[in-house]
Structure formats: structure tokens, C-alpha cells
mmCIF file of C-alpha atoms and ligand atoms in Angstrom:
data_model
loop_
_atom_site.group_PDB
_atom_site.id
_atom_site.type_symbol
_atom_site.label_atom_id
_atom_site.label_comp_id
_atom_site.label_asym_id
_atom_site.label_seq_id
_atom_site.Cartn_x
_atom_site.Cartn_y
_atom_site.Cartn_z
ATOM 1 C CA UNK S 229 0.000 0.000 0.000
ATOM 2 C CA UNK S 230 1.336 3.464 -0.908
ATOM 3 C CA UNK S 231 2.418 5.539 2.077
ATOM 4 C CA UNK S 232 1.119 9.069 2.548
ATOM 5 C CA UNK S 233 3.977 11.466 1.575
ATOM 6 C CA UNK S 234 2.508 14.114 3.909
ATOM 7 C CA UNK S 235 2.257 11.903 7.010
ATOM 8 C CA UNK S 236 5.496 13.314 8.418
ATOM 9 C CA UNK S 237 3.858 16.755 8.832
ATOM 10 C CA UNK S 238 1.560 15.497 11.590
ATOM 11 C CA UNK S 239 4.421 13.641 13.288
ATOM 12 C CA UNK S 240 6.547 16.764 13.125
ATOM 13 C CA UNK S 241 3.793 18.860 14.696
ATOM 14 C CA UNK S 242 3.442 16.294 17.479
ATOM 15 C CA UNK S 243 7.178 16.625 18.212
ATOM 16 C CA UNK S 244 6.762 20.422 18.319
ATOM 17 C CA UNK S 245 3.855 20.019 20.774
ATOM 18 C CA UNK S 246 5.838 17.649 23.024
ATOM 19 C CA UNK S 247 8.669 20.211 23.293
ATOM 20 C CA UNK S 248 6.183 22.998 24.225
ATOM 21 C CA UNK S 249 7.279 24.792 21.039
ATOM 22 C CA UNK S 250 3.846 24.833 19.393
ATOM 23 C CA UNK S 251 2.844 28.343 18.317
ATOM 24 C CA UNK S 252 -0.608 29.812 17.874
ATOM 25 C CA UNK S 253 -1.705 33.311 16.944
ATOM 26 C CA UNK S 254 -3.760 35.485 19.259
ATOM 27 C CA UNK S 255 -6.438 37.667 17.696
ATOM 28 C CA UNK S 256 -6.402 41.364 18.579
ATOM 29 C CA UNK S 257 -9.960 42.691 18.397
ATOM 30 C CA UNK S 258 -9.203 46.418 18.557
ATOM 31 C CA UNK S 259 -6.979 49.101 17.054
ATOM 32 C CA UNK S 260 -3.250 48.874 17.819
ATOM 33 C CA UNK S 261 -2.178 50.757 20.943
ATOM 34 C CA UNK S 262 -0.988 50.505 24.550
ATOM 35 C CA UNK S 263 -4.324 48.887 25.463
ATOM 36 C CA UNK S 264 -5.837 46.242 23.172
ATOM 37 C CA UNK S 265 -8.773 43.860 23.317
ATOM 38 C CA UNK S 266 -7.842 40.188 23.430
ATOM 39 C CA UNK S 267 -10.487 37.437 23.772
ATOM 40 C CA UNK S 268 -13.104 40.057 24.676
ATOM 41 C CA UNK S 269 -10.952 41.608 27.405
ATOM 42 C CA UNK S 270 -8.967 44.857 27.542
ATOM 43 C CA UNK S 271 -5.308 44.123 28.293
ATOM 44 C CA UNK S 272 -2.175 46.255 28.473
ATOM 45 C CA UNK S 273 -0.131 45.689 25.361
ATOM 46 C CA UNK S 274 3.553 45.024 26.024
ATOM 47 C CA UNK S 275 3.941 42.761 22.990
ATOM 48 C CA UNK S 276 4.067 45.153 20.046
ATOM 49 C CA UNK S 277 6.964 46.850 18.257
ATOM 50 C CA UNK S 278 4.924 50.028 17.790
ATOM 51 C CA UNK S 279 7.459 51.883 19.951
ATOM 52 C CA UNK S 280 6.221 55.412 19.220
ATOM 53 C CA UNK S 281 2.539 54.506 19.070
ATOM 54 C CA UNK S 282 2.301 55.666 15.445
ATOM 55 C CA UNK S 283 0.330 52.684 14.079
ATOM 56 C CA UNK S 284 -2.929 54.256 15.233
ATOM 57 C CA UNK S 285 -1.855 57.890 14.692
ATOM 58 C CA UNK S 286 -4.497 59.711 12.689
ATOM 59 C CA UNK S 287 -1.905 61.364 10.438
ATOM 60 C CA UNK S 288 -0.669 57.975 9.240
ATOM 61 C CA UNK S 289 -4.233 56.725 8.805
ATOM 62 C CA UNK S 290 -5.241 59.817 6.792
ATOM 63 C CA UNK S 291 -2.072 59.584 4.639
ATOM 64 C CA UNK S 292 -2.870 55.937 3.866
ATOM 65 C CA UNK S 293 -6.485 56.766 2.981
ATOM 66 C CA UNK S 294 -5.492 59.690 0.739
ATOM 67 C CA UNK S 295 -2.877 57.589 -1.104
ATOM 68 C CA UNK S 296 -5.365 54.747 -1.593
ATOM 69 C CA UNK S 297 -8.005 57.119 -2.939
ATOM 70 C CA UNK S 298 -5.513 58.717 -5.330
ATOM 71 C CA UNK S 299 -3.598 55.649 -6.530
ATOM 72 C CA UNK S 300 -5.670 52.567 -5.621
ATOM 73 C CA UNK S 301 -4.970 49.706 -3.250
ATOM 74 C CA UNK S 302 -2.069 47.954 -4.938
ATOM 75 C CA UNK S 303 1.108 48.708 -6.859
ATOM 76 C CA UNK S 304 0.129 46.180 -9.555
ATOM 77 C CA UNK S 305 3.591 44.724 -10.155
ATOM 78 C CA UNK S 306 7.352 45.040 -9.908
ATOM 79 C CA UNK S 307 8.421 48.679 -9.923
ATOM 80 C CA UNK S 308 10.878 48.019 -12.776
ATOM 81 C CA UNK S 309 8.196 46.482 -14.983
ATOM 82 C CA UNK S 310 5.049 48.345 -13.957
ATOM 83 C CA UNK S 311 6.489 51.681 -12.883
ATOM 84 C CA UNK S 312 6.160 53.209 -9.457
ATOM 85 C CA UNK S 313 4.500 56.261 -7.942
ATOM 86 C CA UNK S 314 6.281 59.401 -6.988
ATOM 87 C CA UNK S 315 5.488 58.547 -3.356
ATOM 88 C CA UNK S 316 7.751 55.466 -3.521
ATOM 89 C CA UNK S 317 10.692 57.626 -4.469
ATOM 90 C CA UNK S 318 9.730 60.323 -1.951
ATOM 91 C CA UNK S 319 9.786 57.704 0.810
ATOM 92 C CA UNK S 320 13.246 56.537 -0.253
ATOM 93 C CA UNK S 321 14.560 60.083 -0.219
ATOM 94 C CA UNK S 322 12.981 60.665 3.215
ATOM 95 C CA UNK S 323 14.707 57.522 4.571
ATOM 96 C CA UNK S 324 18.035 58.651 3.086
ATOM 97 C CA UNK S 325 17.556 62.107 4.661
ATOM 98 C CA UNK S 326 16.775 60.577 8.087
ATOM 99 C CA UNK S 327 19.772 58.255 7.880
ATOM 100 C CA UNK S 328 22.026 60.844 6.219
ATOM 101 C CA UNK S 329 22.955 58.370 3.499
ATOM 102 C CA UNK S 330 23.212 59.096 -0.218
ATOM 103 C CA UNK S 331 20.206 56.955 -1.093
ATOM 104 C CA UNK S 332 17.788 54.254 0.039
ATOM 105 C CA UNK S 333 15.709 51.486 -1.521
ATOM 106 C CA UNK S 334 12.330 50.378 -0.192
ATOM 107 C CA UNK S 335 11.493 46.653 -0.103
ATOM 108 C CA UNK S 336 8.167 44.955 0.660
ATOM 109 C CA UNK S 337 9.412 43.961 4.133
ATOM 110 C CA UNK S 338 12.498 44.179 6.301
ATOM 111 C CA UNK S 339 12.896 40.421 5.909
ATOM 112 C CA UNK S 340 13.036 40.753 2.120
ATOM 113 C CA UNK S 341 15.465 43.684 2.384
ATOM 114 C CA UNK S 342 17.877 41.505 4.366
ATOM 115 C CA UNK S 343 17.480 38.454 2.096
ATOM 116 C CA UNK S 344 17.921 40.555 -1.035
ATOM 117 C CA UNK S 345 20.860 42.657 0.108
ATOM 118 C CA UNK S 346 22.888 39.816 1.641
ATOM 119 C CA UNK S 347 22.347 37.321 -1.172
ATOM 120 C CA UNK S 348 23.243 39.987 -3.754
ATOM 121 C CA UNK S 349 26.383 41.313 -2.066
ATOM 122 C CA UNK S 350 28.163 38.006 -1.451
ATOM 123 C CA UNK S 351 28.260 34.556 -3.057
ATOM 124 C CA UNK S 352 30.072 31.219 -3.125
ATOM 125 C CA UNK S 353 33.596 32.650 -3.022
ATOM 126 C CA UNK S 354 32.852 34.913 -0.049
ATOM 127 C CA UNK S 355 32.779 34.839 3.742
ATOM 128 C CA UNK S 356 30.027 35.999 6.105
ATOM 129 C CA UNK S 357 30.684 36.624 9.806
ATOM 130 C CA UNK S 358 27.392 36.717 11.682
ATOM 131 C CA UNK S 359 26.564 37.475 15.335
ATOM 132 C CA UNK S 360 25.136 34.267 16.839
ATOM 133 C CA UNK S 361 21.964 36.089 18.000
ATOM 134 C CA UNK S 362 21.180 37.789 14.689
ATOM 135 C CA UNK S 363 17.606 37.927 13.426
ATOM 136 C CA UNK S 364 16.300 35.093 11.257
ATOM 137 C CA UNK S 365 16.305 37.329 8.147
ATOM 138 C CA UNK S 366 20.074 37.890 8.455
ATOM 139 C CA UNK S 367 20.685 34.192 9.025
ATOM 140 C CA UNK S 368 18.526 33.094 6.119
ATOM 141 C CA UNK S 369 19.993 35.800 3.868
ATOM 142 C CA UNK S 370 23.428 34.374 4.676
ATOM 143 C CA UNK S 371 22.299 30.827 3.786
ATOM 144 C CA UNK S 372 20.651 32.037 0.563
ATOM 145 C CA UNK S 373 23.838 33.812 -0.533
ATOM 146 C CA UNK S 374 25.821 30.550 -0.747
ATOM 147 C CA UNK S 375 28.754 32.202 1.065
ATOM 148 C CA UNK S 376 30.646 30.415 3.841
ATOM 149 C CA UNK S 377 28.915 31.461 7.064
ATOM 150 C CA UNK S 378 30.781 31.631 10.367
ATOM 151 C CA UNK S 379 28.973 32.734 13.551
ATOM 152 C CA UNK S 380 30.870 34.778 16.122
ATOM 153 C CA UNK S 381 29.962 34.870 19.823
ATOM 154 C CA UNK S 382 27.306 37.457 20.663
ATOM 155 C CA UNK S 383 28.774 40.991 20.510
ATOM 156 C CA UNK S 384 32.261 39.494 20.995
ATOM 157 C CA UNK S 385 34.662 41.579 18.898
ATOM 158 C CA UNK S 386 37.670 39.526 20.035
ATOM 159 C CA UNK S 387 36.034 36.340 18.705
ATOM 160 C CA UNK S 388 35.134 38.129 15.457
ATOM 161 C CA UNK S 389 38.695 39.380 15.041
ATOM 162 C CA UNK S 390 40.175 35.920 15.713
ATOM 163 C CA UNK S 391 37.869 34.289 13.177
ATOM 164 C CA UNK S 392 38.654 36.929 10.563
ATOM 165 C CA UNK S 393 42.408 36.553 11.153
ATOM 166 C CA UNK S 394 42.070 32.796 10.617
ATOM 167 C CA UNK S 395 39.808 32.884 7.574
ATOM 168 C CA UNK S 396 39.675 36.255 5.785
ATOM 169 C CA UNK S 397 42.513 35.572 3.314
ATOM 170 C CA UNK S 398 40.836 32.488 1.890
ATOM 171 C CA UNK S 399 37.866 34.435 0.543
ATOM 172 C CA UNK S 400 37.205 37.110 -2.057
ATOM 173 C CA UNK S 401 34.724 39.419 -0.281
ATOM 174 C CA UNK S 402 33.719 39.480 3.353
ATOM 175 C CA UNK S 403 30.479 40.699 4.943
ATOM 176 C CA UNK S 404 29.902 41.172 8.670
ATOM 177 C CA UNK S 405 26.231 40.954 9.746
ATOM 178 C CA UNK S 406 24.734 42.322 12.935
ATOM 179 C CA UNK S 407 21.475 43.509 14.449
ATOM 180 C CA UNK S 408 21.982 46.921 16.037
ATOM 181 C CA UNK S 409 19.321 46.401 18.720
ATOM 182 C CA UNK S 410 19.013 42.659 19.291
ATOM 183 C CA UNK S 411 15.313 41.947 18.947
ATOM 184 C CA UNK S 412 15.034 39.100 21.451
ATOM 185 C CA UNK S 413 17.549 40.436 23.984
ATOM 186 C CA UNK S 414 17.332 44.236 23.868
ATOM 187 C CA UNK S 415 21.070 44.890 23.979
ATOM 188 C CA UNK S 416 23.105 46.805 21.384
ATOM 189 C CA UNK S 417 25.900 45.706 19.069
ATOM 190 C CA UNK S 418 29.329 47.312 19.634
ATOM 191 C CA UNK S 419 29.072 49.279 16.388
ATOM 192 C CA UNK S 420 32.229 51.461 16.560
ATOM 193 C CA UNK S 421 34.374 48.389 17.286
ATOM 194 C CA UNK S 422 32.685 46.430 14.494
ATOM 195 C CA UNK S 423 33.392 49.293 12.089
ATOM 196 C CA UNK S 424 37.068 49.328 13.100
ATOM 197 C CA UNK S 425 37.328 45.573 12.520
ATOM 198 C CA UNK S 426 35.532 45.854 9.172
ATOM 199 C CA UNK S 427 38.054 48.495 8.070
ATOM 200 C CA UNK S 428 41.020 46.426 9.296
ATOM 201 C CA UNK S 429 39.906 43.292 7.437
ATOM 202 C CA UNK S 430 38.513 45.063 4.349
ATOM 203 C CA UNK S 431 35.052 43.716 5.092
ATOM 204 C CA UNK S 432 31.616 45.173 4.383
ATOM 205 C CA UNK S 433 29.432 45.744 7.452
ATOM 206 C CA UNK S 434 25.647 45.336 7.317
ATOM 207 C CA UNK S 435 23.713 46.570 10.336
ATOM 208 C CA UNK S 436 20.026 45.808 10.874
ATOM 209 C CA UNK S 437 18.360 48.868 12.412
ATOM 210 C CA UNK S 438 14.867 47.305 12.554
ATOM 211 C CA UNK S 439 14.344 48.030 16.264
ATOM 212 C CA UNK S 440 16.507 51.175 16.336
ATOM 213 C CA UNK S 441 14.976 53.386 13.659
ATOM 214 C CA UNK S 442 12.786 56.067 15.236
ATOM 215 C CA UNK S 443 13.968 54.904 18.678
ATOM 216 C CA UNK S 444 17.748 55.365 18.957
ATOM 217 C CA UNK S 445 19.839 58.450 18.235
ATOM 218 C CA UNK S 446 19.165 62.152 18.768
ATOM 219 C CA UNK S 447 17.000 62.436 15.637
ATOM 220 C CA UNK S 448 15.715 58.847 15.640
ATOM 221 C CA UNK S 449 18.045 57.784 12.824
ATOM 222 C CA UNK S 450 19.039 54.642 14.755
ATOM 223 C CA UNK S 451 22.070 53.116 16.460
ATOM 224 C CA UNK S 452 24.362 54.383 13.716
ATOM 225 C CA UNK S 453 23.525 57.897 14.918
ATOM 226 C CA UNK S 454 23.499 56.844 18.602
ATOM 227 C CA UNK S 455 27.090 55.589 18.289
ATOM 228 C CA UNK S 456 28.274 58.614 16.247
ATOM 229 C CA UNK S 457 28.897 56.444 13.170
ATOM 230 C CA UNK S 458 26.832 58.479 10.683
ATOM 231 C CA UNK S 459 28.618 58.839 7.342
ATOM 232 C CA UNK S 460 30.774 55.711 7.769
ATOM 233 C CA UNK S 461 30.719 53.118 4.971
ATOM 234 C CA UNK S 462 27.867 50.894 6.108
ATOM 235 C CA UNK S 463 24.923 48.992 4.708
ATOM 236 C CA UNK S 464 21.912 49.868 6.839
ATOM 237 C CA UNK S 465 18.763 47.751 6.779
ATOM 238 C CA UNK S 466 15.526 48.541 8.511
ATOM 239 C CA UNK S 467 11.814 48.077 8.611
ATOM 240 C CA UNK S 468 8.889 50.437 8.216
ATOM 241 C CA UNK S 469 6.754 48.192 10.412
ATOM 242 C CA UNK S 470 7.931 48.887 13.954
ATOM 243 C CA UNK S 471 8.468 52.479 15.219
ATOM 244 C CA UNK S 472 7.345 53.734 11.788
ATOM 245 C CA UNK S 473 3.956 52.053 12.170
ATOM 246 C CA UNK S 474 3.551 50.888 8.568
ATOM 247 C CA UNK S 475 4.771 47.910 6.510
ATOM 248 C CA UNK S 476 7.859 47.421 4.368
ATOM 249 C CA UNK S 477 11.635 47.474 4.673
ATOM 250 C CA UNK S 478 14.607 49.380 3.310
ATOM 251 C CA UNK S 479 18.311 49.436 2.600
ATOM 252 C CA UNK S 480 20.120 52.761 3.095
ATOM 253 C CA UNK S 481 23.685 53.482 2.023
ATOM 254 C CA UNK S 482 25.782 54.864 -0.803
ATOM 255 C CA UNK S 483 24.217 55.756 -4.155
ATOM 256 C CA UNK S 484 26.344 53.030 -5.776
ATOM 257 C CA UNK S 485 25.100 50.383 -3.332
ATOM 258 C CA UNK S 486 21.477 51.328 -3.947
ATOM 259 C CA UNK S 487 21.908 51.445 -7.717
ATOM 260 C CA UNK S 488 23.549 48.010 -7.589
ATOM 261 C CA UNK S 489 20.726 46.510 -5.486
ATOM 262 C CA UNK S 490 18.095 48.056 -7.776
ATOM 263 C CA UNK S 491 19.742 46.167 -10.620
ATOM 264 C CA UNK S 492 20.512 42.887 -8.880
ATOM 265 C CA UNK S 493 18.481 42.185 -5.739
ATOM 266 C CA UNK S 494 15.871 39.535 -6.663
ATOM 267 C CA UNK S 495 13.661 40.262 -3.627
ATOM 268 C CA UNK S 496 13.273 43.807 -4.935
ATOM 269 C CA UNK S 497 13.233 43.225 -8.706
ATOM 270 C CA UNK S 498 10.804 40.309 -8.836
ATOM 271 C CA UNK S 499 8.170 41.368 -6.349
ATOM 272 C CA UNK S 500 5.367 43.903 -6.321
ATOM 273 C CA UNK S 501 6.176 47.346 -4.987
ATOM 274 C CA UNK S 502 4.884 48.546 -1.638
ATOM 275 C CA UNK S 503 1.203 49.540 -1.631
ATOM 276 C CA UNK S 504 0.433 53.282 -1.889
ATOM 277 C CA UNK S 505 -1.176 53.165 1.586
ATOM 278 C CA UNK S 506 1.869 51.616 3.303
ATOM 279 C CA UNK S 507 4.232 53.946 1.442
ATOM 280 C CA UNK S 508 2.339 57.106 2.378
ATOM 281 C CA UNK S 509 1.906 55.995 6.010
ATOM 282 C CA UNK S 510 5.651 55.363 6.324
ATOM 283 C CA UNK S 511 6.476 58.795 4.871
ATOM 284 C CA UNK S 512 4.079 60.432 7.341
ATOM 285 C CA UNK S 513 5.763 58.502 10.180
ATOM 286 C CA UNK S 514 9.248 59.674 9.187
ATOM 287 C CA UNK S 515 8.046 63.287 9.221
ATOM 288 C CA UNK S 516 6.655 62.757 12.755
ATOM 289 C CA UNK S 517 9.888 61.100 13.929
ATOM 290 C CA UNK S 518 11.771 64.183 12.736
ATOM 291 C CA UNK S 519 9.308 66.809 13.938
ATOM 292 C CA UNK S 520 8.291 65.331 17.310
ATOM 293 C CA UNK S 521 11.388 64.304 19.278
ATOM 294 C CA UNK S 522 9.228 64.472 22.412
ATOM 295 C CA UNK S 523 7.717 61.091 21.446
ATOM 296 C CA UNK S 524 11.150 59.494 21.571
ATOM 297 C CA UNK S 525 11.925 61.317 24.828
ATOM 298 C CA UNK S 526 8.682 59.958 26.324
ATOM 299 C CA UNK S 527 9.574 56.439 25.199
ATOM 300 C CA UNK S 528 12.953 56.610 26.953
ATOM 301 C CA UNK S 529 11.363 58.136 30.035
ATOM 302 C CA UNK S 530 8.948 55.185 30.115
ATOM 303 C CA UNK S 531 11.806 52.694 29.738
ATOM 304 C CA UNK S 532 13.699 54.277 32.656
ATOM 305 C CA UNK S 533 10.523 54.446 34.771
ATOM 306 C CA UNK S 534 9.680 50.778 34.159
ATOM 307 C CA UNK S 535 13.215 49.670 34.986
ATOM 308 C CA UNK S 536 13.064 51.639 38.218
ATOM 309 C CA UNK S 537 9.652 50.177 39.142
ATOM 310 C CA UNK S 538 10.870 46.646 38.471
ATOM 311 C CA UNK S 539 14.028 47.157 40.531
ATOM 312 C CA UNK S 540 11.951 48.561 43.421
ATOM 313 C CA UNK S 541 9.285 45.849 43.407
ATOM 314 C CA UNK S 542 11.861 43.063 43.140
ATOM 315 C CA UNK S 543 13.998 44.367 45.962
ATOM 316 C CA UNK S 544 11.296 43.379 48.478
ATOM 317 C CA UNK S 545 9.625 40.446 46.683
ATOM 318 C CA UNK S 546 10.953 36.896 47.091
ATOM 319 C CA UNK S 547 11.673 35.273 43.747
ATOM 320 C CA UNK S 548 10.309 31.717 43.727
ATOM 321 C CA UNK S 549 11.769 30.747 40.391
ATOM 322 C CA UNK S 550 14.281 32.372 38.181
ATOM 323 C CA UNK S 551 12.991 35.329 36.129
ATOM 324 C CA UNK S 552 16.324 36.699 35.102
ATOM 325 C CA UNK S 553 16.482 40.125 33.410
ATOM 326 C CA UNK S 554 18.784 40.132 30.379
ATOM 327 C CA UNK S 555 21.019 43.184 29.828
ATOM 328 C CA UNK S 556 19.087 45.798 27.833
ATOM 329 C CA UNK S 557 19.804 49.254 26.446
ATOM 330 C CA UNK S 558 16.549 49.615 24.511
ATOM 331 C CA UNK S 559 12.749 49.516 24.965
ATOM 332 C CA UNK S 560 12.980 45.693 24.693
ATOM 333 C CA UNK S 561 13.224 44.105 28.158
ATOM 334 C CA UNK S 562 13.602 40.337 28.347
ATOM 335 C CA UNK S 563 13.377 38.025 31.353
ATOM 336 C CA UNK S 564 14.940 34.630 30.936
ATOM 337 C CA UNK S 565 13.088 31.681 32.485
ATOM 338 C CA UNK S 566 14.178 28.058 32.993
ATOM 339 C CA UNK S 567 12.190 26.380 30.196
ATOM 340 C CA UNK S 568 9.469 26.615 27.537
ATOM 341 C CA UNK S 569 6.687 25.219 29.758
ATOM 342 C CA UNK S 570 7.431 27.822 32.439
ATOM 343 C CA UNK S 571 7.425 30.742 30.011
ATOM 344 C CA UNK S 572 4.015 29.643 28.711
ATOM 345 C CA UNK S 573 2.667 29.522 32.280
ATOM 346 C CA UNK S 574 4.045 32.988 33.021
ATOM 347 C CA UNK S 575 2.510 34.322 29.800
ATOM 348 C CA UNK S 576 -0.868 32.939 30.949
ATOM 349 C CA UNK S 577 -0.515 34.382 34.453
ATOM 350 C CA UNK S 578 0.379 37.777 33.032
ATOM 351 C CA UNK S 579 -2.663 37.636 30.783
ATOM 352 C CA UNK S 580 -4.869 36.872 33.779
ATOM 353 C CA UNK S 581 -3.353 39.982 35.393
ATOM 354 C CA UNK S 582 -4.361 41.999 32.302
ATOM 355 C CA UNK S 583 -0.931 42.061 30.604
ATOM 356 C CA UNK S 584 -0.212 40.941 27.043
ATOM 357 C CA UNK S 585 3.513 40.062 26.846
ATOM 358 C CA UNK S 586 5.295 37.698 24.475
ATOM 359 C CA UNK S 587 6.449 34.282 25.646
ATOM 360 C CA UNK S 588 9.427 33.581 23.386
ATOM 361 C CA UNK S 589 10.719 30.030 23.104
ATOM 362 C CA UNK S 590 13.313 28.049 21.173
ATOM 363 C CA UNK S 591 14.071 27.752 18.331
ATOM 364 C CA UNK S 592 13.504 31.543 18.023
ATOM 365 C CA UNK S 593 15.879 32.050 20.957
ATOM 366 C CA UNK S 594 18.399 29.762 22.690
ATOM 367 C CA UNK S 595 16.624 30.074 26.075
ATOM 368 C CA UNK S 596 12.940 30.804 26.835
ATOM 369 C CA UNK S 597 12.087 34.324 27.902
ATOM 370 C CA UNK S 598 9.288 36.812 28.526
ATOM 371 C CA UNK S 599 9.719 39.730 26.125
ATOM 372 C CA UNK S 600 8.342 43.136 27.104
ATOM 373 C CA UNK S 601 8.311 46.098 24.729
ATOM 374 C CA UNK S 602 7.713 49.603 26.028
ATOM 375 C CA UNK S 603 5.804 52.211 23.994
ATOM 376 C CA UNK S 604 5.842 56.011 24.194
ATOM 377 C CA UNK S 605 2.080 55.850 24.687
ATOM 378 C CA UNK S 606 2.146 53.692 27.838
ATOM 379 C CA UNK S 607 1.109 55.704 30.893
ATOM 380 C CA UNK S 608 2.745 55.595 34.298
ATOM 381 C CA UNK S 609 -0.243 53.551 35.538
ATOM 382 C CA UNK S 610 0.309 50.989 32.736
ATOM 383 C CA UNK S 611 3.946 50.598 33.749
ATOM 384 C CA UNK S 612 3.024 50.230 37.430
ATOM 385 C CA UNK S 613 0.493 47.516 36.598
ATOM 386 C CA UNK S 614 3.140 45.625 34.604
ATOM 387 C CA UNK S 615 5.769 45.877 37.351
ATOM 388 C CA UNK S 616 3.238 44.646 39.938
ATOM 389 C CA UNK S 617 2.159 41.743 37.697
ATOM 390 C CA UNK S 618 5.765 40.730 37.047
ATOM 391 C CA UNK S 619 6.570 40.673 40.746
ATOM 392 C CA UNK S 620 3.467 38.560 41.403
ATOM 393 C CA UNK S 621 4.309 35.876 38.853
ATOM 394 C CA UNK S 622 7.630 35.454 40.607
ATOM 395 C CA UNK S 623 6.226 34.877 44.095
HETATM 396 N N1 PMP X 125 15.232 42.444 11.356
HETATM 397 C C1 PMP X 125 14.909 42.358 12.653
HETATM 398 C C2 PMP X 125 15.982 42.536 13.683
HETATM 399 C C3 PMP X 125 13.578 42.146 13.032
HETATM 400 O O1 PMP X 125 13.259 42.042 14.328
HETATM 401 C C4 PMP X 125 12.592 42.005 12.021
HETATM 402 C C5 PMP X 125 11.123 41.810 12.357
HETATM 403 N N2 PMP X 125 10.842 41.021 13.404
HETATM 404 C C6 PMP X 125 12.985 42.087 10.693
HETATM 405 C C7 PMP X 125 14.304 42.318 10.391
HETATM 406 C C8 PMP X 125 12.003 41.889 9.590
HETATM 407 O O2 PMP X 125 11.273 43.048 9.381
HETATM 408 P P1 PMP X 125 9.809 42.964 8.717
HETATM 409 O O3 PMP X 125 8.875 42.650 9.823
HETATM 410 O O4 PMP X 125 9.626 44.304 8.106
HETATM 411 O O5 PMP X 125 9.883 41.870 7.706
#
């Protein structure tokens, strides 16, 4: 009797279930914001990447509506084949102005920007050095490129330098890959040191500013600005979907880099351009990032306030099991827990206490953790409720 070629799918899912790695999506029944409705109940939202609270800002909504009314809902095809709208190019110029780079190129997502840039810049004869905690899009871009991929220990410049000394000469081109804000940890890459190493070993350096754009740096340009590295030869990647409240991704860098990607990157050439609505919303968000630094200031004030509240409540609460804060220098605060089953239980307990926070498990991360993201639009009362709930799940 013929065997079912799809039978392994069910077996695989059962293995995922047994490891407590099974994932399911929760339905949000309200507009995005610091408070959302989940399963008929209002909960505080500490699970979104909408750092500045722009996703529900009326200016973005109106920009998206106006662009849809003027140009329609879709872009109808690849920009090279079908043409694009002036608003696509305006968005790219706005990104380049924010980042102070010569040019930028907008992709349909940050994931596609990373896949396209990495796989276009290096190939079989080349070497990639990648931080071990890099985002999936950097890792999969590296695999897609066909280059030899070597991971270096997280943020460890000595390990990176040793590996480059051992291997650099055997390869034609070299590309170093790093997140700037690590999305599942909240810490920052040592960008100035990475730049120095890239120069020493004649390597290209690609930095993923997905969680930094709009959040880090005096003008919200990202970690490149935060570390005083603006104007250095870098390939910057980012997303329009987090602090910028829209959808899409980008590469920012030299005019030559952008021209090259426009001609070679398959994830840009062979896919439909960003919708008019997403493009216009992202442009409106960049204008707000530049004109309203007080939003960023409020975000950082909230981060500091939450950290203080957590430190205070934990100083007098006994900790029954380990809820270990990971080092953070961003609005992403992660608490490591012993295993996947425990993180799921904590996620449930937090939900009962009216808090929506992400329970992150392997294989996304090496160790299970509760991930909290702070928004500029959280109030002091929201932060107090979170700190109290966190101290209760630990007692
Ligand atoms: N890079 C990092 C560091 C991310 O966290 C993400 C999104 N989770 C991406 C890239 C992908 O961005 P997008 O959601 O726009 O595909």
C-alpha cells in the first residue's frame, strides 16, 4: 500500500507540541495601541513593536487613505516592470535624509530587504561573519547567498577578530552581519568596534536597524547615529513596520550600493512594490519622527521608569523561580526563564493579570524568555500595573 507522503507533517507537529514549542496566533480585536482587546478583554499591550505609538496615529491613517483614494490599493507589479509612484521615491529620499545616506531602496518587508541585500552582495567565493543572535532574516539571507557562514559569539569583537584573522585571506569578499538592537535580547551591538574591525579586514558591514529606527539616536536615525557612526561606509537595513507604524523594509547606504541593489536584488526586482497606503503611512511617520522628538523622549522616560519600578518591586519580593532580566539598552526588556513550559505559564498568568507580553521560546531564541516592549504611549499607571504583575508571577 502506498504511504502518505505528507504523514510526516503530523508527526513533526506532534514533536513540536511535546517540546512545548507549538505556536498559535492570538487575535487582537481592537486598534493597535498601549491597550488592546484580546479574547473580549482589555489588556495592556507590552507585545508590540509600535514603539512610538504611530500605528494608530491619525496622520498615518489619513495619509494611507489619501494615497489609496488617489492611486488605488495595490502597486500592480514590480516597480521596474510596472512603474512606481512618486510617493515610492519620496519615501526613499525621506529615509536617506533621516539616515544621512546618499540613497535608500524600499522593499516589501524588512525580511526581504535583508534576504535581497545579503544574497546579492556576497556569493560562493565569499565569507560571512554573523553574530550568533542575529535575526532570522540575516541568518537566512546568509544561507541564501551561498557564502561560507561563520557565527561569532554574541557581541564578541575579540572572537570576530580571531575568526577573521584565521579565515579572511581564503575568501574574495567578506560581509559582517549584525542587528543593532538585538530583537530578542534588547542589547546593542558594539558598532564602533565592528566598524574598526571591518576596516582592518577590508570587510563590508551590514547593520540591521529594525528596532533602532525612530527609537535610537538624537534624531531617531538609529544606532548608527546613537554611536556617532553616521557617514561611515555601512549597509543599513531597517523596517517600516515597527516604530514607523507601517509595513515594508529598506536598505540605506551609498548611491552606488542602492543602484547596484536596484539592478541585482531579486527580492526587490521580482516582487510587487509597496502599496500606496503603506508607502504614504511610512512617509508620514518619518516626518513625525523628525518633527516630534518628544515622542522618543517619552519612550525613553517610560523605559527608565519601568526599569526603576521593576528594581523597586523586586527588591522586596521573594523570587520563587528564576525570572532573570537580560542586559538591555533599549525599549525591549527580556526576562529569561528556565524552560518553555514555564514561560508559557508565566505568559498565561500575566494575561490573567491583564498584561499581554510575548512568551518567546526556542528555536527563536536559545533560552525561553518573557519579552516586554515599552511604547511612548504607555502611561505611568500601565507601567506600574506591569511591574506589579511581574513581581506577582515570581512569588
Ligand atoms: N530584522 C529584525 C531585527 C527584526 O526584528 C525584524 C522583524 N521582526 C525584521 C528584520 C524583519 O522586518 P519585517 O517585519 O519588516 O519583515
